[in-house]
Tab-separated table of C-alpha atoms in Angstrom:
chain	number	residue	atom	x	y	z
T	1	UNK	CA	-24.559	5.026	11.968
T	2	UNK	CA	-25.112	1.448	11.794
T	3	UNK	CA	-23.374	1.066	8.466
T	4	UNK	CA	-20.522	2.973	9.643
T	5	UNK	CA	-19.973	0.905	12.665
T	6	UNK	CA	-20.454	-2.368	10.981
T	7	UNK	CA	-17.679	-1.328	8.490
T	8	UNK	CA	-15.286	-0.382	11.294
T	9	UNK	CA	-15.926	-3.631	13.059
T	10	UNK	CA	-15.420	-5.592	9.760
T	11	UNK	CA	-12.225	-3.955	9.126
T	12	UNK	CA	-10.989	-4.274	12.848
T	13	UNK	CA	-11.825	-8.012	12.425
T	14	UNK	CA	-9.929	-8.429	9.393
T	15	UNK	CA	-6.934	-6.523	10.646
T	16	UNK	CA	-6.687	-8.626	13.708
T	17	UNK	CA	-6.632	-11.828	12.041
T	18	UNK	CA	-4.658	-10.950	8.874
T	19	UNK	CA	-1.313	-13.124	8.855
T	20	UNK	CA	1.632	-10.780	8.269
T	21	UNK	CA	3.577	-13.736	6.925
T	22	UNK	CA	0.802	-14.895	4.412
T	23	UNK	CA	0.944	-11.201	3.256
T	24	UNK	CA	4.582	-11.453	2.744
T	25	UNK	CA	4.296	-14.717	1.021
T	26	UNK	CA	1.557	-13.654	-1.360
T	27	UNK	CA	3.863	-10.345	-2.189
T	28	UNK	CA	6.644	-12.958	-3.041
T	29	UNK	CA	4.568	-15.066	-5.299
T	30	UNK	CA	3.291	-12.127	-7.171
T	31	UNK	CA	6.810	-10.668	-7.409
T	32	UNK	CA	8.052	-13.426	-9.163
T	33	UNK	CA	4.898	-14.455	-11.283
T	34	UNK	CA	4.964	-14.601	-15.011
T	35	UNK	CA	1.555	-13.498	-15.069
T	36	UNK	CA	-1.436	-12.618	-12.557
T	37	UNK	CA	-4.932	-13.645	-13.288
T	38	UNK	CA	-7.619	-12.189	-11.021
T	39	UNK	CA	-10.759	-14.151	-10.481
T	40	UNK	CA	-13.803	-12.876	-8.838
T	41	UNK	CA	-17.816	-13.476	-9.404
T	42	UNK	CA	-20.664	-11.568	-8.421
T	43	UNK	CA	-19.842	-8.861	-5.639
T	44	UNK	CA	-16.224	-10.025	-5.738
T	45	UNK	CA	-15.816	-9.128	-9.355
T	46	UNK	CA	-15.516	-5.319	-8.570
T	47	UNK	CA	-12.870	-6.234	-6.009
T	48	UNK	CA	-11.024	-8.273	-8.734
T	49	UNK	CA	-11.159	-5.359	-11.187
T	50	UNK	CA	-9.796	-2.850	-8.540
T	51	UNK	CA	-7.096	-5.310	-7.742
T	52	UNK	CA	-6.155	-5.343	-11.748
T	53	UNK	CA	-6.150	-1.423	-11.582
T	54	UNK	CA	-3.592	-1.467	-8.757
T	55	UNK	CA	-1.559	-4.429	-10.010
T	56	UNK	CA	-1.183	-2.515	-13.710
T	57	UNK	CA	1.516	-0.223	-11.984
T	58	UNK	CA	3.780	-3.292	-11.778
T	59	UNK	CA	5.547	-4.873	-14.544
T	60	UNK	CA	3.855	-8.120	-14.438
T	61	UNK	CA	0.978	-8.878	-17.001
T	62	UNK	CA	-2.133	-8.893	-14.982
T	63	UNK	CA	-5.817	-9.235	-15.899
T	64	UNK	CA	-9.231	-9.685	-14.135
T	65	UNK	CA	-11.538	-12.273	-15.250
T	66	UNK	CA	-15.132	-11.825	-13.802
T	67	UNK	CA	-16.946	-14.280	-16.381
T	68	UNK	CA	-17.055	-17.924	-15.677
T	69	UNK	CA	-16.330	-18.983	-19.419
T	70	UNK	CA	-13.200	-16.629	-19.432
T	71	UNK	CA	-12.026	-18.017	-16.128
T	72	UNK	CA	-12.197	-21.436	-17.375
T	73	UNK	CA	-10.366	-20.620	-20.579
T	74	UNK	CA	-7.607	-18.647	-18.901
T	75	UNK	CA	-6.973	-21.239	-15.895
T	76	UNK	CA	-6.470	-23.973	-18.675
T	77	UNK	CA	-3.861	-21.779	-20.313
T	78	UNK	CA	-1.745	-21.149	-17.114
T	79	UNK	CA	1.456	-22.829	-16.455
T	80	UNK	CA	3.901	-22.939	-13.513
T	81	UNK	CA	5.176	-19.550	-12.931
T	82	UNK	CA	1.780	-17.870	-13.233
T	83	UNK	CA	-0.310	-16.708	-10.383
T	84	UNK	CA	-4.102	-16.777	-9.696
T	85	UNK	CA	-5.753	-14.525	-6.994
T	86	UNK	CA	-9.341	-15.725	-6.348
T	87	UNK	CA	-11.500	-13.413	-4.479
T	88	UNK	CA	-14.585	-14.751	-2.693
T	89	UNK	CA	-16.217	-13.780	0.416
T	90	UNK	CA	-18.007	-16.805	1.096
T	91	UNK	CA	-15.268	-19.375	-0.505
T	92	UNK	CA	-18.401	-21.695	-1.514
T	93	UNK	CA	-19.127	-20.379	-5.417
T	94	UNK	CA	-18.853	-23.555	-7.391
T	95	UNK	CA	-17.745	-21.990	-10.575
T	96	UNK	CA	-14.827	-20.231	-8.799
T	97	UNK	CA	-13.940	-23.520	-7.150
T	98	UNK	CA	-13.900	-25.266	-10.506
T	99	UNK	CA	-11.724	-22.480	-11.883
T	100	UNK	CA	-9.106	-22.765	-9.090
T	101	UNK	CA	-9.135	-26.636	-9.411
T	102	UNK	CA	-7.948	-26.122	-12.985
T	103	UNK	CA	-5.475	-23.430	-12.297
T	104	UNK	CA	-3.796	-25.680	-9.873
T	105	UNK	CA	-3.928	-28.663	-12.365
T	106	UNK	CA	-2.116	-26.252	-14.809
T	107	UNK	CA	0.663	-25.684	-12.265
T	108	UNK	CA	-0.203	-22.142	-11.417
T	109	UNK	CA	0.249	-20.755	-7.958
T	110	UNK	CA	-3.149	-19.778	-6.216
T	111	UNK	CA	-3.689	-17.127	-3.751
T	112	UNK	CA	-7.161	-16.952	-2.160
T	113	UNK	CA	-8.764	-13.795	-0.569
T	114	UNK	CA	-11.449	-15.703	1.010
T	115	UNK	CA	-13.147	-17.425	4.066
T	116	UNK	CA	-10.662	-19.542	5.925
T	117	UNK	CA	-11.875	-23.221	6.220
T	118	UNK	CA	-13.851	-22.634	3.008
T	119	UNK	CA	-13.992	-25.178	0.058
T	120	UNK	CA	-12.123	-22.563	-1.791
T	121	UNK	CA	-9.635	-21.916	0.892
T	122	UNK	CA	-8.688	-25.656	1.051
T	123	UNK	CA	-7.647	-25.426	-2.826
T	124	UNK	CA	-5.490	-22.440	-2.486
T	125	UNK	CA	-1.814	-22.645	-2.062
T	126	UNK	CA	-1.820	-19.611	0.235
T	127	UNK	CA	-5.064	-17.719	1.912
T	128	UNK	CA	-5.371	-14.336	2.959
T	129	UNK	CA	-8.425	-14.770	5.276
T	130	UNK	CA	-11.179	-12.319	5.303
T	131	UNK	CA	-14.148	-12.777	7.763
T	132	UNK	CA	-16.216	-9.740	8.392
T	133	UNK	CA	-19.213	-11.463	10.133
T	134	UNK	CA	-21.555	-10.009	7.260
T	135	UNK	CA	-24.551	-12.017	6.425
T	136	UNK	CA	-24.252	-12.235	2.754
T	137	UNK	CA	-27.101	-14.756	2.370
T	138	UNK	CA	-29.813	-11.991	2.750
T	139	UNK	CA	-27.828	-8.676	2.166
T	140	UNK	CA	-25.821	-7.682	-0.895
T	141	UNK	CA	-22.458	-7.804	0.523
T	142	UNK	CA	-20.697	-4.481	1.394
T	143	UNK	CA	-18.496	-4.558	4.349
T	144	UNK	CA	-16.957	-7.885	3.257
T	145	UNK	CA	-16.090	-6.174	-0.109
T	146	UNK	CA	-14.541	-3.248	1.677
T	147	UNK	CA	-12.568	-5.607	3.772
T	148	UNK	CA	-11.375	-7.392	0.557
T	149	UNK	CA	-10.349	-4.023	-0.935
T	150	UNK	CA	-8.283	-3.162	2.146
T	151	UNK	CA	-6.492	-6.555	1.894
T	152	UNK	CA	-5.572	-5.742	-1.809
T	153	UNK	CA	-4.443	-2.413	-0.816
T	154	UNK	CA	-2.229	-4.060	2.043
T	155	UNK	CA	-1.015	-6.593	-0.578
T	156	UNK	CA	-0.141	-4.043	-3.253
T	157	UNK	CA	1.700	-1.794	-0.896
T	158	UNK	CA	3.694	-4.637	0.274
T	159	UNK	CA	4.707	-5.604	-3.001
T	160	UNK	CA	5.652	-2.198	-3.978
T	161	UNK	CA	7.933	-2.013	-0.755
T	162	UNK	CA	9.359	-5.382	-1.771
T	163	UNK	CA	10.396	-3.846	-5.183
T	164	UNK	CA	12.582	-1.359	-3.294
T	165	UNK	CA	13.419	2.285	-3.702
T	166	UNK	CA	14.112	2.077	-7.525
T	167	UNK	CA	10.554	1.002	-7.900
T	168	UNK	CA	9.484	4.591	-6.934
T	169	UNK	CA	11.001	6.305	-10.107
T	170	UNK	CA	8.627	3.614	-12.162
T	171	UNK	CA	5.548	4.695	-10.247
T	172	UNK	CA	6.563	8.466	-11.125
T	173	UNK	CA	6.915	7.456	-14.689
T	174	UNK	CA	3.123	5.943	-14.578
T	175	UNK	CA	2.115	9.287	-13.091
T	176	UNK	CA	3.761	11.279	-15.570
T	177	UNK	CA	2.051	9.102	-18.452
T	178	UNK	CA	-1.295	9.789	-16.715
T	179	UNK	CA	-0.774	13.457	-16.273
T	180	UNK	CA	-1.956	14.033	-19.777
T	181	UNK	CA	-5.339	12.676	-19.041
T	182	UNK	CA	-6.326	15.381	-16.477
T	183	UNK	CA	-7.025	18.887	-16.303
T	184	UNK	CA	-4.847	21.129	-14.265
T	185	UNK	CA	-5.387	21.276	-10.758
T	186	UNK	CA	-7.540	24.010	-9.480
């Protein structure tokens, strides 16, 4: 019961502070991006991979990098027009901060899904703030990860709406392409 209540409280906190205009600006950056690189480490790595799964439905090349070495290599190869989405609950992970510095130096736009007023947030062009009040110093983060996942859902939904009604046919085409990978419904 306590875990469910903490999760509800975390999602309520993020919903009450999530900036609608920042979501719109982030969707606009992703909509016009030449490529999208998702960066996450530790518990945020699974969120980056989930974001990749959702963003693969769009026509922009996207990949999640959850390894420090790969993050450094990709951020050195970025150019203006590319977009990086970095995911970190604490906003204090040194390797991710360094990767974002490299991405910015390459001219890429950087969206942070992170704690506001954190060292990482200070480096981002745009921040989608996630503060769940979870103590991640002692426990493995869970409610913060769920909050990050919901922010990704909100962002990808906004991006899909931005694409307009014609995009719905593209989504249907993807569903048809996946249909052969499943058995018939019961």
